[in-house]
CSV table of C-alpha atoms in Angstrom, one decimal:
chain,number,residue,atom,x,y,z
A,1,MET,CA,-13.3,4.6,-14.5
A,2,PRO,CA,-12.7,3.5,-11.0
A,3,LEU,CA,-10.1,4.9,-8.6
A,4,LEU,CA,-8.6,2.5,-6.1
A,5,LEU,CA,-8.0,4.1,-2.7
A,6,GLU,CA,-5.6,2.6,-0.3
A,7,ILE,CA,-5.0,3.9,3.2
A,8,ILE,CA,-2.1,2.3,4.9
A,9,THR,CA,-0.5,2.7,8.3
A,10,PRO,CA,2.6,0.8,9.7
A,11,GLU,CA,0.2,-1.4,11.6
A,12,SER,CA,-2.3,-2.3,9.0
A,13,LYS,CA,-4.1,-1.6,5.8
A,14,VAL,CA,-7.1,0.5,6.9
A,15,PHE,CA,-8.9,1.0,3.7
A,16,SER,CA,-8.8,-0.5,0.3
A,17,GLU,CA,-11.8,0.1,-2.0
A,18,GLU,CA,-12.7,1.6,-5.3
A,19,VAL,CA,-14.1,5.1,-5.0
A,20,GLU,CA,-15.3,7.9,-7.2
A,21,ALA,CA,-13.3,10.8,-5.6
A,22,VAL,CA,-11.2,11.6,-2.6
A,23,VAL,CA,-10.2,14.8,-0.9
A,24,VAL,CA,-7.0,14.7,1.1
A,25,PRO,CA,-5.5,17.4,3.4
A,26,GLY,CA,-2.2,18.2,1.6
A,27,SER,CA,0.6,20.4,3.0
A,28,GLU,CA,-0.4,23.1,0.5
A,29,GLY,CA,-4.1,22.9,1.2
A,30,GLU,CA,-7.0,20.5,0.4
A,31,LEU,CA,-6.7,18.4,-2.7
A,32,GLY,CA,-9.6,16.7,-4.6
A,33,ILE,CA,-8.5,13.7,-6.6
A,34,LEU,CA,-10.6,12.2,-9.3
A,35,PRO,CA,-9.8,9.2,-11.6
A,36,GLN,CA,-7.2,9.8,-14.4
A,37,HIS,CA,-5.3,12.3,-12.2
A,38,ILE,CA,-1.8,13.0,-13.2
A,39,GLY,CA,0.9,11.3,-11.2
A,40,LEU,CA,1.4,13.2,-7.9
A,41,LEU,CA,3.2,13.0,-4.7
A,42,VAL,CA,2.0,15.1,-1.8
A,43,GLN,CA,2.9,15.5,1.8
A,44,LEU,CA,-0.1,14.8,4.1
A,45,GLU,CA,-1.1,17.0,7.0
A,46,PRO,CA,-3.1,15.7,9.9
A,47,GLY,CA,-6.7,16.4,9.1
A,48,GLU,CA,-9.8,15.1,7.5
A,49,LEU,CA,-9.9,12.8,4.5
A,50,ARG,CA,-13.2,12.6,2.5
A,51,VAL,CA,-14.1,9.8,0.3
A,52,GLN,CA,-17.0,9.9,-2.2
A,53,ASN,CA,-18.5,6.8,-3.5
A,54,ARG,CA,-21.9,6.2,-5.1
A,55,GLY,CA,-23.4,9.3,-3.6
A,56,GLU,CA,-22.2,8.5,-0.1
A,57,GLU,CA,-19.5,10.4,1.7
A,58,LEU,CA,-17.1,8.8,4.1
A,59,HIS,CA,-14.9,10.7,6.5
A,60,LEU,CA,-11.7,9.6,8.0
A,61,ALA,CA,-9.3,11.3,10.4
A,62,VAL,CA,-5.7,10.9,9.3
A,63,GLY,CA,-2.2,11.8,10.7
A,64,GLY,CA,0.8,13.0,8.9
A,65,GLY,CA,2.3,11.2,5.9
A,66,PHE,CA,2.4,11.0,2.2
A,67,VAL,CA,-0.1,10.5,-0.7
A,68,GLU,CA,0.9,8.9,-3.9
A,69,VAL,CA,-1.4,9.3,-6.8
A,70,SER,CA,-1.3,7.5,-10.2
A,71,ALA,CA,-4.0,7.3,-12.9
A,72,ASP,CA,-6.2,4.7,-11.2
A,73,LYS,CA,-4.7,4.5,-7.7
A,74,VAL,CA,-4.3,6.6,-4.7
A,75,SER,CA,-2.1,5.4,-1.9
A,76,VAL,CA,-2.2,7.2,1.4
A,77,LEU,CA,0.7,6.5,3.8
A,78,THR,CA,0.0,7.8,7.2
A,79,ASP,CA,0.7,7.0,10.8
A,80,MET,CA,-2.9,7.1,11.8
A,81,ALA,CA,-6.3,6.6,10.0
A,82,ILE,CA,-9.5,6.3,11.8
A,83,ARG,CA,-13.1,6.1,10.3
A,84,GLU,CA,-15.6,8.6,11.6
A,85,ASP,CA,-17.7,6.0,13.2
A,86,ASP,CA,-14.7,4.6,15.1
A,87,ILE,CA,-13.6,7.9,16.6
A,88,ASP,CA,-14.1,7.9,20.3
A,89,GLU,CA,-14.8,11.5,20.9
A,90,SER,CA,-14.2,11.4,24.7
A,91,ALA,CA,-11.0,9.5,24.2
A,92,ALA,CA,-9.8,12.0,21.7
A,93,GLU,CA,-10.7,14.9,24.0
A,94,GLU,CA,-9.0,13.2,26.8
A,95,ALA,CA,-5.9,12.6,24.7
A,96,MET,CA,-6.0,16.3,23.7
A,97,ARG,CA,-6.1,17.4,27.3
A,98,ARG,CA,-3.2,15.2,28.2
A,99,ALA,CA,-1.2,16.5,25.3
A,100,GLU,CA,-2.0,20.1,26.1
A,101,ALA,CA,-1.1,19.5,29.7
A,102,ALA,CA,2.1,17.8,28.7
A,103,MET,CA,3.1,20.7,26.4
A,104,ARG,CA,2.6,23.3,29.2
A,105,ASP,CA,5.0,21.1,31.2
A,106,GLU,CA,8.3,22.9,30.2
A,107,LYS,CA,10.5,19.9,31.0
A,108,LEU,CA,9.7,18.5,27.6
A,109,HIS,CA,12.2,18.9,24.9
A,110,GLY,CA,13.1,17.8,21.4
A,111,GLU,CA,11.6,14.5,20.4
A,112,GLU,CA,9.2,14.4,23.3
A,113,TYR,CA,7.8,17.8,22.5
A,114,ALA,CA,7.4,16.8,18.8
A,115,SER,CA,5.7,13.6,19.6
A,116,VAL,CA,3.3,15.2,22.0
A,117,GLN,CA,2.5,17.9,19.5
A,118,ALA,CA,1.9,15.2,16.8
A,119,SER,CA,-0.5,13.4,19.0
A,120,LEU,CA,-2.3,16.7,19.8
A,121,GLN,CA,-2.7,17.3,16.1
A,122,LYS,CA,-4.0,13.8,15.5
A,123,SER,CA,-6.6,14.2,18.3
A,124,LEU,CA,-7.6,17.6,16.8
A,125,ALA,CA,-8.0,15.9,13.5
A,126,GLN,CA,-10.3,13.3,14.9
A,127,LEU,CA,-12.4,15.8,16.8
A,128,LYS,CA,-12.8,18.0,13.7
A,129,VAL,CA,-14.1,15.1,11.7
A,130,LYS,CA,-16.5,14.1,14.4
A,131,ARG,CA,-17.8,17.6,15.3
A,132,ARG,CA,-18.5,18.7,11.7
A,133,ARG,CA,-21.3,16.2,11.6
A,134,GLY,CA,-23.0,18.2,14.3
A,135,HIS,CA,-22.9,15.6,17.0
B,1,MET,CA,22.6,-46.7,43.9
B,2,ALA,CA,20.4,-43.7,44.9
B,3,SER,CA,17.8,-44.4,47.5
B,4,LEU,CA,14.1,-44.7,46.5
B,5,ARG,CA,13.2,-41.5,48.1
B,6,ASP,CA,16.0,-39.6,46.3
B,7,ILE,CA,14.8,-40.9,43.0
B,8,ARG,CA,11.2,-40.0,43.8
B,9,ARG,CA,12.2,-36.5,44.7
B,10,ARG,CA,14.1,-36.1,41.5
B,11,ILE,CA,11.2,-37.3,39.4
B,12,LYS,CA,9.0,-34.7,41.1
B,13,SER,CA,11.3,-31.9,40.6
B,14,VAL,CA,11.9,-32.8,36.9
B,15,LYS,CA,8.1,-33.0,36.4
B,16,ASN,CA,7.7,-29.5,37.9
B,17,THR,CA,10.4,-28.1,35.6
B,18,SER,CA,8.7,-29.6,32.6
B,19,GLN,CA,5.4,-28.0,33.6
B,20,ILE,CA,7.1,-24.7,33.7
B,21,THR,CA,8.9,-25.1,30.3
B,22,LYS,CA,5.7,-26.4,28.8
B,23,ALA,CA,3.9,-23.2,30.0
B,24,MET,CA,6.6,-21.0,28.7
B,25,GLN,CA,6.4,-22.8,25.4
B,26,MET,CA,2.7,-22.1,25.1
B,27,VAL,CA,3.2,-18.4,26.0
B,28,ALA,CA,6.0,-18.0,23.6
B,29,ALA,CA,3.9,-19.6,20.8
B,30,SER,CA,1.1,-17.2,21.2
B,31,LYS,CA,3.4,-14.2,21.6
B,32,MET,CA,5.2,-15.3,18.4
B,33,ARG,CA,2.0,-15.4,16.5
B,34,LYS,CA,1.2,-11.9,17.6
B,35,ALA,CA,4.7,-10.7,16.8
B,36,GLN,CA,4.6,-12.3,13.3
B,37,GLN,CA,1.3,-10.7,12.5
B,38,ALA,CA,2.6,-7.3,13.6
B,39,ALA,CA,5.7,-7.8,11.4
B,40,LEU,CA,3.6,-8.8,8.4
B,41,ALA,CA,1.1,-5.9,8.9
B,42,GLY,CA,3.8,-3.5,8.0
B,43,ARG,CA,4.4,-5.1,4.6
B,44,PRO,CA,2.1,-3.0,2.4
B,45,TYR,CA,3.4,0.2,4.1
B,46,ALA,CA,7.0,-0.8,3.3
B,47,GLN,CA,6.2,-1.6,-0.2
B,48,ILE,CA,4.7,1.8,-1.0
B,49,LEU,CA,7.2,3.7,1.0
B,50,ASN,CA,9.8,1.9,-1.1
B,51,ARG,CA,8.1,2.7,-4.4
B,52,VAL,CA,7.8,6.4,-3.5
B,53,LEU,CA,11.4,6.5,-2.5
B,54,THR,CA,12.6,4.8,-5.6
B,55,THR,CA,10.7,7.3,-7.7
B,56,LEU,CA,12.1,10.2,-5.8
B,57,ARG,CA,15.7,9.0,-5.8
B,58,ASP,CA,15.8,9.2,-9.6
B,59,ARG,CA,14.5,12.7,-9.6
B,60,VAL,CA,16.8,14.2,-7.0
B,61,ASP,CA,20.5,14.1,-7.1
B,62,HIS,CA,20.8,11.8,-4.1
B,63,ALA,CA,24.5,12.3,-3.7
B,64,LEU,CA,23.4,15.6,-2.3
B,65,HIS,CA,21.3,14.3,0.5
B,66,PRO,CA,23.2,13.7,3.6
B,67,LEU,CA,21.2,10.5,4.5
B,68,LEU,CA,21.9,9.0,1.2
B,69,ALA,CA,25.5,10.0,0.7
B,70,HIS,CA,28.3,7.4,1.0
B,71,ARG,CA,31.3,8.6,2.9
B,72,GLU,CA,34.6,8.2,1.2
B,73,ASN,CA,36.5,6.7,4.1
B,74,GLU,CA,34.4,5.0,6.6
B,75,SER,CA,36.4,5.3,9.8
B,76,ARG,CA,33.8,4.9,12.5
B,77,GLU,CA,30.8,2.6,12.6
B,78,LEU,CA,27.8,2.5,14.7
B,79,VAL,CA,26.1,-0.9,15.4
B,80,ILE,CA,22.6,-1.2,16.8
B,81,LEU,CA,22.4,-4.5,18.6
B,82,LEU,CA,19.0,-6.0,19.0
B,83,THR,CA,18.9,-8.7,21.6
B,84,THR,CA,16.4,-10.0,24.1
B,85,ASP,CA,15.8,-9.0,27.7
B,86,LYS,CA,15.2,-12.5,28.9
B,87,GLY,CA,17.2,-15.6,28.4
B,88,LEU,CA,16.0,-19.2,27.8
B,89,CYS,CA,15.8,-18.7,24.1
B,90,GLY,CA,18.4,-21.1,22.8
B,91,ALA,CA,21.4,-19.8,21.0
B,92,LEU,CA,19.8,-16.7,19.7
B,93,ASN,CA,21.7,-14.1,21.8
B,94,THR,CA,24.9,-16.1,21.7
B,95,ASN,CA,24.9,-16.1,18.0
B,96,LEU,CA,24.2,-12.4,17.9
B,97,CYS,CA,27.0,-11.6,20.3
B,98,ARG,CA,29.4,-13.8,18.3
B,99,GLU,CA,28.6,-11.6,15.2
B,100,ALA,CA,29.0,-8.5,17.2
B,101,MET,CA,32.6,-9.6,18.0
B,102,ASN,CA,33.4,-9.4,14.4
B,103,PHE,CA,33.3,-5.7,14.4
B,104,ASP,CA,36.5,-3.8,15.0
B,105,LYS,CA,36.7,-3.0,18.7
B,106,GLU,CA,38.5,0.3,18.2
B,107,ARG,CA,36.3,1.7,15.5
B,108,THR,CA,32.9,0.6,16.5
B,109,ASP,CA,30.3,2.2,18.8
B,110,PHE,CA,27.3,0.3,20.0
B,111,ILE,CA,23.7,1.1,20.8
B,112,SER,CA,22.1,-1.8,22.6
B,113,ILE,CA,18.5,-2.7,22.7
B,114,GLY,CA,17.8,-5.5,25.1
B,115,ARG,CA,19.5,-6.5,28.4
B,116,LYS,CA,21.4,-9.5,27.2
B,117,GLY,CA,23.3,-7.4,24.6
B,118,THR,CA,24.0,-4.7,27.1
B,119,GLN,CA,25.6,-7.3,29.5
B,120,PHE,CA,27.7,-8.7,26.7
B,121,LEU,CA,28.9,-5.3,25.5
B,122,ALA,CA,29.8,-4.3,29.1
B,123,ARG,CA,31.6,-7.6,29.6
B,124,SER,CA,33.7,-7.5,26.5
B,125,GLY,CA,34.6,-3.8,27.0
B,126,ARG,CA,33.0,-2.4,23.9
B,127,ASN,CA,32.2,1.3,23.5
B,128,MET,CA,28.5,1.6,24.2
B,129,LEU,CA,26.8,4.9,23.4
B,130,ALA,CA,23.3,4.2,24.7
B,131,GLU,CA,21.0,1.5,25.9
B,132,PHE,CA,17.3,1.4,25.2
B,133,PRO,CA,15.0,-0.8,27.2
B,134,LEU,CA,12.1,-1.7,24.9
B,135,ARG,CA,8.9,-3.4,25.9
B,136,ASP,CA,7.8,-6.7,24.4
B,137,GLN,CA,5.6,-5.0,21.8
B,138,PRO,CA,7.5,-1.9,20.8
B,139,THR,CA,5.5,1.0,19.5
B,140,PHE,CA,6.6,3.0,16.5
B,141,LEU,CA,7.3,6.0,18.8
B,142,GLU,CA,9.6,4.1,21.0
B,143,SER,CA,11.7,2.7,18.2
B,144,ARG,CA,11.8,6.2,16.7
B,145,ALA,CA,13.8,7.4,19.6
B,146,VAL,CA,16.5,4.9,18.7
B,147,SER,CA,16.6,5.6,15.0
B,148,LYS,CA,16.6,9.4,15.8
B,149,LEU,CA,19.7,9.0,17.9
B,150,ALA,CA,21.4,7.0,15.2
B,151,MET,CA,20.5,9.6,12.6
B,152,GLU,CA,21.9,12.4,14.7
B,153,LYS,CA,25.1,10.6,15.2
B,154,PHE,CA,25.4,9.9,11.5
B,155,LEU,CA,24.5,13.5,10.4
B,156,SER,CA,26.8,15.0,12.9
B,157,GLY,CA,29.7,13.0,11.4
B,158,ALA,CA,30.4,11.1,14.6
B,159,VAL,CA,29.9,7.9,12.7
B,160,ASP,CA,30.1,7.1,9.0
B,161,ARG,CA,27.8,4.1,8.8
B,162,VAL,CA,25.0,2.7,10.9
B,163,THR,CA,24.5,-1.0,10.9
B,164,VAL,CA,21.7,-3.0,12.6
B,165,LEU,CA,22.6,-6.4,13.9
B,166,PHE,CA,19.5,-8.5,14.5
B,167,PRO,CA,18.1,-12.0,14.3
B,168,LEU,CA,16.4,-12.2,10.9
B,169,PHE,CA,13.2,-14.2,11.1
B,170,VAL,CA,13.5,-16.9,8.4
B,171,ASN,CA,11.0,-19.4,9.9
B,172,THR,CA,10.0,-20.7,13.3
B,173,LEU,CA,13.1,-23.0,13.4
B,174,SER,CA,15.7,-20.7,12.0
B,175,GLN,CA,16.7,-17.2,12.9
B,176,VAL,CA,19.9,-15.9,11.2
B,177,PRO,CA,21.9,-13.1,12.9
B,178,THR,CA,22.0,-10.5,10.2
B,179,ALA,CA,23.8,-7.2,9.8
B,180,MET,CA,22.1,-4.7,7.6
B,181,THR,CA,23.1,-1.2,6.8
B,182,LEU,CA,20.6,1.4,8.0
B,183,LEU,CA,22.5,4.5,7.1
B,184,PRO,CA,23.5,5.7,4.6
B,185,ILE,CA,20.4,4.5,2.8
B,186,THR,CA,21.9,2.4,0.1
B,187,SER,CA,20.3,0.3,-2.5
B,188,LEU,CA,16.7,-0.7,-1.6
B,189,ALA,CA,17.4,-4.3,-2.5
B,190,GLU,CA,20.1,-4.3,0.1
B,191,MET,CA,17.6,-3.2,2.7
B,192,GLY,CA,15.8,-6.4,2.3
B,193,PHE,CA,12.9,-5.3,0.1
B,194,GLY,CA,14.3,-6.5,-3.2
B,195,GLU,CA,10.9,-7.3,-4.7
B,196,ALA,CA,9.4,-4.0,-3.9
B,197,ALA,CA,12.3,-2.2,-5.5
B,198,ASP,CA,12.0,-4.3,-8.7
B,199,GLU,CA,8.3,-3.7,-8.8
B,200,ALA,CA,8.9,0.0,-8.5
B,201,ALA,CA,11.4,0.0,-11.3
B,202,ALA,CA,8.8,-1.7,-13.6
B,203,ALA,CA,6.1,0.6,-12.6
B,204,LYS,CA,8.2,3.7,-13.2
B,205,VAL,CA,7.3,4.0,-16.9
B,206,ASP,CA,3.8,5.3,-16.5
B,207,ASP,CA,4.5,8.0,-13.9
B,208,SER,CA,6.9,9.9,-16.0
B,209,ALA,CA,4.8,12.9,-15.6
B,210,LEU,CA,4.8,13.1,-11.8
B,211,LEU,CA,3.9,16.2,-9.9
B,212,ILE,CA,5.5,16.6,-6.6
B,213,GLU,CA,4.1,18.9,-4.0
B,214,PRO,CA,5.5,21.1,-2.4
B,215,ASP,CA,8.7,20.0,-4.3
B,216,SER,CA,10.8,16.9,-4.6
B,217,ARG,CA,13.4,18.3,-2.3
B,218,THR,CA,11.0,19.0,0.6
B,219,VAL,CA,9.3,15.7,0.2
B,220,LEU,CA,12.5,13.8,0.1
B,221,ASP,CA,13.7,15.6,3.2
B,222,ALA,CA,10.5,14.6,5.0
B,223,ILE,CA,10.3,11.0,3.7
B,224,LEU,CA,13.8,9.8,4.3
B,225,PRO,CA,13.7,10.0,8.1
B,226,TYR,CA,10.3,8.3,7.9
B,227,TYR,CA,11.9,5.5,6.0
B,228,VAL,CA,14.8,5.0,8.5
B,229,HIS,CA,12.4,5.0,11.4
B,230,PHE,CA,10.1,2.5,9.7
B,231,GLU,CA,13.0,0.4,8.6
B,232,LEU,CA,14.3,0.0,12.2
B,233,TYR,CA,10.8,-0.5,13.5
B,234,GLN,CA,10.3,-3.4,11.1
B,235,MET,CA,13.7,-5.0,12.1
B,236,LEU,CA,12.7,-4.6,15.7
B,237,LEU,CA,9.3,-6.4,15.1
B,238,GLY,CA,11.2,-9.2,13.3
B,239,ALA,CA,13.7,-9.5,16.1
B,240,ARG,CA,10.8,-9.9,18.6
B,241,ALA,CA,9.3,-12.6,16.4
B,242,SER,CA,12.6,-14.3,16.3
B,243,GLU,CA,12.9,-14.1,20.0
B,244,HIS,CA,9.6,-15.8,20.7
B,245,SER,CA,10.1,-18.5,18.2
B,246,ALA,CA,13.5,-19.3,19.4
B,247,ARG,CA,12.2,-19.4,22.9
B,248,MET,CA,9.3,-21.7,21.8
B,249,VAL,CA,11.7,-24.1,20.2
B,250,ALA,CA,14.1,-24.0,23.1
B,251,MET,CA,11.3,-24.6,25.6
B,252,LYS,CA,9.8,-27.4,23.5
B,253,SER,CA,13.1,-29.3,23.5
B,254,ALA,CA,13.4,-28.7,27.2
B,255,THR,CA,10.0,-30.2,27.7
B,256,ASP,CA,10.8,-33.2,25.6
B,257,ASN,CA,14.1,-33.7,27.5
B,258,ALA,CA,12.3,-33.5,30.8
B,259,LYS,CA,9.8,-36.1,29.6
B,260,GLN,CA,12.6,-38.4,28.6
B,261,LEU,CA,14.3,-37.9,31.9
B,262,VAL,CA,11.2,-38.7,33.8
B,263,LYS,CA,10.8,-41.9,31.9
B,264,ASP,CA,14.4,-42.9,32.6
B,265,LEU,CA,14.1,-42.0,36.2
B,266,THR,CA,10.8,-43.9,36.6
B,267,LEU,CA,12.5,-47.0,35.1
B,268,GLU,CA,15.3,-46.6,37.6
B,269,TYR,CA,12.8,-46.1,40.4
B,270,ASN,CA,10.9,-49.3,39.5
B,271,LYS,CA,14.1,-51.2,39.3
B,272,ALA,CA,15.2,-50.0,42.7
B,273,ARG,CA,11.8,-50.8,44.1
B,274,GLN,CA,11.9,-54.3,42.6
B,275,ALA,CA,15.4,-54.9,43.9
B,276,SER,CA,14.4,-53.9,47.4
B,277,ILE,CA,11.3,-56.2,47.3
B,278,THR,CA,13.4,-59.1,46.1
B,279,ASN,CA,15.9,-58.4,48.8
B,280,GLU,CA,13.2,-58.5,51.5
B,281,ILE,CA,11.8,-61.8,50.2
B,282,LEU,CA,15.4,-63.2,50.2
B,283,GLU,CA,15.8,-62.1,53.8
B,284,ILE,CA,12.6,-63.6,55.0
B,285,ALA,CA,13.3,-66.8,53.2
B,286,THR,CA,16.8,-67.0,54.7
B,287,ALA,CA,15.4,-66.3,58.2
B,288,GLN,CA,12.8,-69.0,57.7
B,289,LEU,CA,15.5,-71.5,56.7
B,290,ALA,CA,17.6,-70.6,59.7
B,291,LEU,CA,14.7,-71.1,62.0
B,292,GLY,CA,13.5,-74.2,60.4
């Protein structure tokens, strides 16, 4: 029984394949999803998304968003999704330094602060995915 | 009759102009393709967002949610006007501004995106709350600042309805100025995604046992602003695609006109040249006769 996984950002459809299982970072903790899962709607936290297919494991860094699950389909709506291999570690580190510097700058307020914080979380998620592999 | 040199000068200047318009046409064409692709790329996201939203709407009493609630008497309205920064795009901005005139002057506030709209609003003495200069390819984050302001105004009760006035991209030749309601979030079909909403209604049967985590209220609270941000972002992308295609068409006809003009002027030039040659021969012949 296949499970169709779709990962979609406002810019494009990042991933659309049949998989055996997927683990998503939900707002209430990590969540493993197998085929024939009950209908589910979860808030997504920035973090690592793991895909299992034919004994292989694929890792993606995702931003905040939502996950919609039905019996044979998982749709992940997020503002960022990057495959492990495409993560540019130095760029992510650089982005993180910038974000941290910007957050120390006290002139930020409201929307700006939130957006900087969000980008910091995304960079962290990318780095976490990359580093776990012992690079 | 204009002198030969005058005509030659005019031909040259018209040719120069046509080169510029031709170049602008090419640039607009490639930008239009890019903008169209960007607009289309958001489609799957929009469909799923719609589906999720439709499912949620039936589970939560949406009259309770401030972003969904209709106000009894709509006294003030906020209009977000999407125009272009640059001109030379045919009647695009004129049409938009004409639509903007239809809103009641006393009861309407405006947010302007694009310099042309700002100029129009200032000239016609409308009440303008904010002006956002947006780059050619707006990012989601930039458009978020606009929708956030609109949402704040709506939630604080300063306005009772938020409408976006933008050029809807029908095809390359036609862009229709369209006013769509952004807030309160009304029927999904009205938001321009009729198909998605129908699909969602059909698919609803099988997810009757739907778990929502943490709970439907929290998810709805989180997803609705997302929806509004995304909606405006999509309209903005569409408006950009419209701008470039309108400019492309305008520049194409300008180039064609310039070519026609060059043709006419060349004809006139040749006629004048021929006339002067004939004149010269005539003079020589007359002089010869007089001498002989």
